[in-house]
XYZ file of C-alpha atoms in Angstrom:
360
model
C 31.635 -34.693 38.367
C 33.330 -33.453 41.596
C 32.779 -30.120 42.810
C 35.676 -27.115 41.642
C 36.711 -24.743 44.633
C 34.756 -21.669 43.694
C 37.217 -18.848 44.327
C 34.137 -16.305 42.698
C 33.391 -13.136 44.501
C 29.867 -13.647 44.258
C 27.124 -15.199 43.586
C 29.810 -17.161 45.494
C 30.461 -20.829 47.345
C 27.632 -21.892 49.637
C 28.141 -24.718 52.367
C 27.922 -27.994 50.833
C 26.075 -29.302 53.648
C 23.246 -26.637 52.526
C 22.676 -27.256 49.521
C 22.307 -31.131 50.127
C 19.978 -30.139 52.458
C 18.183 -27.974 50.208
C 18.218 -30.739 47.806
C 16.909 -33.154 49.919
C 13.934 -30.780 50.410
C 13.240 -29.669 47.127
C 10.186 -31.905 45.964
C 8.749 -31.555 49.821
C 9.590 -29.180 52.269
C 8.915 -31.383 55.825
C 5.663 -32.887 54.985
C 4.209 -29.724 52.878
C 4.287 -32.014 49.220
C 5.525 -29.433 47.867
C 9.020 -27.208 47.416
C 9.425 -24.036 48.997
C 10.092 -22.629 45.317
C 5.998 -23.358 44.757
C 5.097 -22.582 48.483
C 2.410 -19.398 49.087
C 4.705 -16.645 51.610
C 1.296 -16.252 53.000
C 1.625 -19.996 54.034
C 2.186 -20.585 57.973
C 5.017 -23.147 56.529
C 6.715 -20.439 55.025
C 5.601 -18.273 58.103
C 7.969 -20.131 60.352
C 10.426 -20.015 57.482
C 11.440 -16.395 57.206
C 10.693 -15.534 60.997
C 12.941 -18.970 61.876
C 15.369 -16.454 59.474
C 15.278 -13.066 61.286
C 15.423 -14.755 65.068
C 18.793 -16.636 63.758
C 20.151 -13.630 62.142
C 19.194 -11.501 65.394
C 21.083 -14.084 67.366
C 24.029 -14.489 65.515
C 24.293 -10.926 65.329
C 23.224 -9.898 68.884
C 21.184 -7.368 66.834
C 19.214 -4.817 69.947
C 15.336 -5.086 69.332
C 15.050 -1.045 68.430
C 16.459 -2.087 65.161
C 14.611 -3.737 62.296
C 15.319 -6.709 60.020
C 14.576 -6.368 56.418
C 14.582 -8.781 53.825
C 14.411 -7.096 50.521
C 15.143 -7.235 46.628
C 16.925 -5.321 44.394
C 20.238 -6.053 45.730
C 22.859 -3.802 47.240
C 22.699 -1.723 44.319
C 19.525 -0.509 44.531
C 20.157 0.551 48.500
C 22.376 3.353 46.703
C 19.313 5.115 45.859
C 16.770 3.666 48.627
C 19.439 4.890 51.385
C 19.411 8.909 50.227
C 15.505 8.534 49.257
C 15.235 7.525 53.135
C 17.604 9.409 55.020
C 18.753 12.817 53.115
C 15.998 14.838 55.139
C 19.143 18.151 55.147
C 19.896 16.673 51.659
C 23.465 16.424 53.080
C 25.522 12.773 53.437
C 28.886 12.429 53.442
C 30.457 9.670 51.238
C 34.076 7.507 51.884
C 34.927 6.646 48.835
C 37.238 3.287 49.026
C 35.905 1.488 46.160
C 34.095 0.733 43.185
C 30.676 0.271 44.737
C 31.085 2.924 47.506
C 31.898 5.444 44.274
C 28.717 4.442 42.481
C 27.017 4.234 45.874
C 27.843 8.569 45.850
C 27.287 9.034 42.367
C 23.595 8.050 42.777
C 23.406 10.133 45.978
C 24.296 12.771 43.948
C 21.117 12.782 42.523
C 19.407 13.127 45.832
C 21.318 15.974 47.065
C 24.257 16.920 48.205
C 26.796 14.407 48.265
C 30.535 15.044 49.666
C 33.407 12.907 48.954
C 35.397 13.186 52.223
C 37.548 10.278 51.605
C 38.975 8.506 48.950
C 41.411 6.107 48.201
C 41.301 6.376 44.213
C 44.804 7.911 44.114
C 46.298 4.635 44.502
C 43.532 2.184 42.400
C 41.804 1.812 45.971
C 44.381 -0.350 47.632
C 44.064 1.050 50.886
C 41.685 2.609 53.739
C 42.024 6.461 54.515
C 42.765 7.274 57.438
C 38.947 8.217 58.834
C 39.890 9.459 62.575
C 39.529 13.109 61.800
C 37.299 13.791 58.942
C 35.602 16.913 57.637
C 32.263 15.417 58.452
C 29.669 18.192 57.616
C 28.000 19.954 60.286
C 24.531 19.493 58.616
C 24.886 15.518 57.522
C 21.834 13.058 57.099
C 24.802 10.437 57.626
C 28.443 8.904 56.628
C 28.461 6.361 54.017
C 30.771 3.318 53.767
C 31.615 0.124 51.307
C 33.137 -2.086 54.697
C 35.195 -4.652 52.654
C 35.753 -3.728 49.378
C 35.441 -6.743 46.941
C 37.121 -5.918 43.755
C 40.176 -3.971 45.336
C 40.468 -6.423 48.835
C 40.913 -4.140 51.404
C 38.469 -3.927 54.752
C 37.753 -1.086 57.274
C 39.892 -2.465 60.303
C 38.276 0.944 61.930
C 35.357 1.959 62.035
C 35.551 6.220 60.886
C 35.118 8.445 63.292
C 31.684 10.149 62.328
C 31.655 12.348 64.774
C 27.860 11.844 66.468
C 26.624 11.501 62.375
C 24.629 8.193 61.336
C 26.642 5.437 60.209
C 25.751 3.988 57.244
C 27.755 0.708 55.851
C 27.154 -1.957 53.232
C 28.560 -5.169 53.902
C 27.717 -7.233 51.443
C 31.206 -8.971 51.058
C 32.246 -9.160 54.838
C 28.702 -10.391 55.810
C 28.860 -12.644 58.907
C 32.536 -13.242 58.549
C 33.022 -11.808 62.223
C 31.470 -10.059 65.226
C 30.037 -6.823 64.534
C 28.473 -4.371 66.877
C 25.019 -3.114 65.636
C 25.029 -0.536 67.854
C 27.814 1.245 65.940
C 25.384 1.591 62.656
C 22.212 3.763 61.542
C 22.079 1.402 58.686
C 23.828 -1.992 57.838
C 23.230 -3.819 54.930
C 24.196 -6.285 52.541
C 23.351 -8.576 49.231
C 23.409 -11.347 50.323
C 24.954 -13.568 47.308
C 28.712 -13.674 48.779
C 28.311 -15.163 51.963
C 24.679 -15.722 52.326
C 22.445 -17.254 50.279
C 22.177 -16.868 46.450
C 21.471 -14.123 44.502
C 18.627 -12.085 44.742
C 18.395 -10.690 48.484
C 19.532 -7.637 50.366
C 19.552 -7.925 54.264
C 18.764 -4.449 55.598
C 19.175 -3.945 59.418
C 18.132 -0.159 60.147
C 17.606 1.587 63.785
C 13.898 1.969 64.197
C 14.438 6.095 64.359
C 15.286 5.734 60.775
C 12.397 4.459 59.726
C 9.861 7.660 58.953
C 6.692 8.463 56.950
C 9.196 11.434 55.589
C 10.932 10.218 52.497
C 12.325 12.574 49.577
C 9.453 13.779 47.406
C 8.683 11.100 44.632
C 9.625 8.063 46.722
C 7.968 4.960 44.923
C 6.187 2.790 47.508
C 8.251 -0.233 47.152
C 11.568 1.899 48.015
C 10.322 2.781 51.294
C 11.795 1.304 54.440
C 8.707 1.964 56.471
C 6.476 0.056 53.962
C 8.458 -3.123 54.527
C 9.157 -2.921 57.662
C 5.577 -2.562 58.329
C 4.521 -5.072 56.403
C 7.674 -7.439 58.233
C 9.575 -7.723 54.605
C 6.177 -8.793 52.826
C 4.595 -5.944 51.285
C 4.720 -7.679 48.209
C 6.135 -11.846 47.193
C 9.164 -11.480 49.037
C 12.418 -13.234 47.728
C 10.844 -16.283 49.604
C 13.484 -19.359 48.207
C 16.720 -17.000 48.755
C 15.332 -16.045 51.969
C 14.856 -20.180 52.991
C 18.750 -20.528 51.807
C 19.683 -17.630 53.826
C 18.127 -19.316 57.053
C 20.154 -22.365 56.610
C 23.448 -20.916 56.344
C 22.394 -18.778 59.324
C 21.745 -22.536 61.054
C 24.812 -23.811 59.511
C 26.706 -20.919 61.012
C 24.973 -21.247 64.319
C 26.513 -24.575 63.741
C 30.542 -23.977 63.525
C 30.168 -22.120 66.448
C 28.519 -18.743 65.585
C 30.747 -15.385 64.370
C 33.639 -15.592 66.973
C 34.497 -19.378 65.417
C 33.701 -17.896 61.617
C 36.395 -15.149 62.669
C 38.934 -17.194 63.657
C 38.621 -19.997 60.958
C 38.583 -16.593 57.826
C 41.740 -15.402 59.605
C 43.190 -18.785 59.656
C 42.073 -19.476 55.887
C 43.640 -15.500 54.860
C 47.197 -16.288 56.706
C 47.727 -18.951 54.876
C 47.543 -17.538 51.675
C 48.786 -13.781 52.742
C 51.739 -15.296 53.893
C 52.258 -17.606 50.965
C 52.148 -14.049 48.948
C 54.385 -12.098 51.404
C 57.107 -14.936 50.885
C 56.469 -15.358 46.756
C 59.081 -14.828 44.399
C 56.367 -14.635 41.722
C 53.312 -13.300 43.138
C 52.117 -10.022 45.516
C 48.895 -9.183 47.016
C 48.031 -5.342 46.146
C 46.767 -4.288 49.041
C 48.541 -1.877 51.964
C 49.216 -5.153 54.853
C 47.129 -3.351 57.362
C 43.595 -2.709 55.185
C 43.782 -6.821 53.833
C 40.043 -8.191 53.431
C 39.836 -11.784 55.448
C 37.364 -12.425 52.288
C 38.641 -10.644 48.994
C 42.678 -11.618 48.455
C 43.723 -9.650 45.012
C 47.047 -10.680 43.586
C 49.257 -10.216 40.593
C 52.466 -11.210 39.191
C 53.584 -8.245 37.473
C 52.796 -9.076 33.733
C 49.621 -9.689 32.344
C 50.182 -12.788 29.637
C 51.490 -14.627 32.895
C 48.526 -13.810 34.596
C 46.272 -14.974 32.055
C 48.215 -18.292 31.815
C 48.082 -18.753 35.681
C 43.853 -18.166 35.173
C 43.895 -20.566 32.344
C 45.959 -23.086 34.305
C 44.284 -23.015 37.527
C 41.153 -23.511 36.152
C 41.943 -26.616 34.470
C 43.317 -27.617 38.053
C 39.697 -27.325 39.388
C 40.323 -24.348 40.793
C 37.220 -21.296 39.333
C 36.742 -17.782 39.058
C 40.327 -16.698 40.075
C 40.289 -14.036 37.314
C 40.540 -10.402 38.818
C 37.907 -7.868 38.226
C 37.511 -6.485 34.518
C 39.080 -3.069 35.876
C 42.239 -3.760 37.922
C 43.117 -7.042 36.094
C 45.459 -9.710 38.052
C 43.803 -12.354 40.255
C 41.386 -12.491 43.030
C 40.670 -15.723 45.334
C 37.165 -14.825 47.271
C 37.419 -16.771 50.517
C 34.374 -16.449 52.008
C 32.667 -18.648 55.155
C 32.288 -21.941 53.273
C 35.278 -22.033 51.003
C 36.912 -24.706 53.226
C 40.636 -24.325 54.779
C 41.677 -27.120 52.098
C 40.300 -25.396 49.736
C 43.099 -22.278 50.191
C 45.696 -24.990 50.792
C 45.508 -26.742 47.859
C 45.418 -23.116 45.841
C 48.636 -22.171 47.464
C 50.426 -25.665 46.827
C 49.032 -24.940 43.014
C 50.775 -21.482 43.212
C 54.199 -23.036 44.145
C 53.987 -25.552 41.739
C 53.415 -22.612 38.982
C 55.831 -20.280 40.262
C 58.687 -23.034 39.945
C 57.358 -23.419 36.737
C 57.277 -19.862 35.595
C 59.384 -17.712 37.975
């Protein structure tokens, strides 16, 4: 059986080279006689494994020591409440809402306090950024929340909002490590890790060491506090130890290609070729506003919904996965993340031509 390009928006593609690795050292991790899947974290093999982790991800990242690495569980949804239960000491944030996850990101801050929507983009089914130059950030906000690349709809944050001295906060979870970013810029930045990362079942939290305070929100469980883990250097309790070894080796593997400035150019070289494929299509058109595209998240329709279903159907016999668009907008989405390779988009598009002749 030969492997399908995996157009899913996550859990999502991982580099081949990784998982043979991975596979290689599944019965014995370098000598151990045993997998990292049956390995103690308490072990000094497993030690080196998830400090090996951080020091790459610092690296790559050029992350400034006064902020903290986290490797935690419950994914990015469960940072919607663990961000508030942190942060909202005013029990004021302000919310940009551009986005399915960013939306239920404010709804459950809502329950913390007061949450205002300064932002949105709902009025046209999310398929652009606001413009966030000059917003009404509140004089009395914990910090700004943003969804940075927003998977289901495909649009990114080109910009960075103006938050006018307020906290940054940003979840990243579908634009991790797909280009430079500066640290600096963010109070918080975090991101499951299951769409360009690893698989599922880790969230990457990087948070500025002034964040991190014995004052939480009244009624704070333990495990949801940032300074427990942090403390405790992401093992307060089993950590997500095998996601956490497949996170290292992409970090490696992307060490590898050349770090972020090489991922950057090879996404943008990958999204060109199928943007413009769509810009040019007699059958097909992205849905996104051209200046807020995602390098990672390409939405696209043709305009009636049986012939989108056929294209799904088709493609997938082709060898080509997951190119169905979320359950609520419909259409088609490729997810193009770090190891889908340039081929991989190429032969989609030469598909697309082939079924637009077809069906146009």
């Amino acid at each position: 059986m030969s492997r399908v390009y995996n157009f899913s928006a996550g859990p999502a593609v991982l580099p081949e080279e990784v998982l043979k690795e991975a596979a290689e050292e599944m019965l014995d991790y370098r000598g151990t006689g045993m997998s990292v899947m049956e390995m103690s974290h308490r072990s000094k093999a497993y030690e080196a494994i998830i400090q090996e982790a951080e020091a790459d991800l610092r690296e790559l990242m050029n992350i400034p020591d006064n902020y903290k690495v986290l490797f935690l569980q419950g994914g990015a949804s469960q940072q919607f409440a663990m961000i508030p239960m942190n942060l909202m000491k005013n029990k004021v944030a302000d919310y940009i809402v551009t986005g399915q996850w960013a939306k239920k990101a404010y709804q459950e801050a809502c329950i913390y306090g007061k949450a205002n929507k300064i932002a949105s983009s709902e009025d046209q089914t999310f398929s652009y950024i606001p413009d966030c130059s000059d917003l009404p950030i509140s004089e009395d906000a914990d910090y700004v929340y943003i969804c940075e690349n927003n998977t289901i709809y495909g649009t990114k944050f080109k910009t960075l909002p103006n938050t006018k001295g307020k906290t940054l906060v940003a979840d990243v979870s579908s634009c991790f490590l797909s280009e430079p970013v500066d640290v600096t810029k963010y109070g918080v930045i975090y991101g499951g890790v299951q769409k360009n990362i690893g698989p599922a079942g880790v969230v990457i939290v990087i948070i500025r060491e002034d964040l991190i305070t014995e004052d939480v929100l009244p009624g704070t469980p333990t495990m949801l506090k940032y300074k427990i883990h942090a403390d405790n250097g992401s093992m307060y309790n089993t950590p997500p130890a095998y996601g956490i070894y497949i996170c290292g080796k992409v970090f490696k593997w992307i060490k590898k290609q050349g770090g972020l400035e090489a991922m950057k150019a090879h996404n943008e070289k990958k999204a060109a070729i199928l943007y413009d494929f769509l810009d040019s299509s007699r059958l097909f058109k992205g849905t996104v506003r051209r200046e807020d595209r995602s390098l990672m998240n390409v939405p696209f329709v043709t305009g009636n919904e049986e012939l989108d279903a056929k294209f799904v159907k088709e493609a997938k016999a082709a060898g080509f996965e997951n190119l169905k668009g979320h359950r609520t907008v419909g259409g088609m989405r490729a997810s193009i993340y770090n190891a889908m390779p340039i081929e991989g988009v190429e032969k989609l598009v030469e598909f697309m031509k082939k079924f637009e002749e077809e069906n146009a």
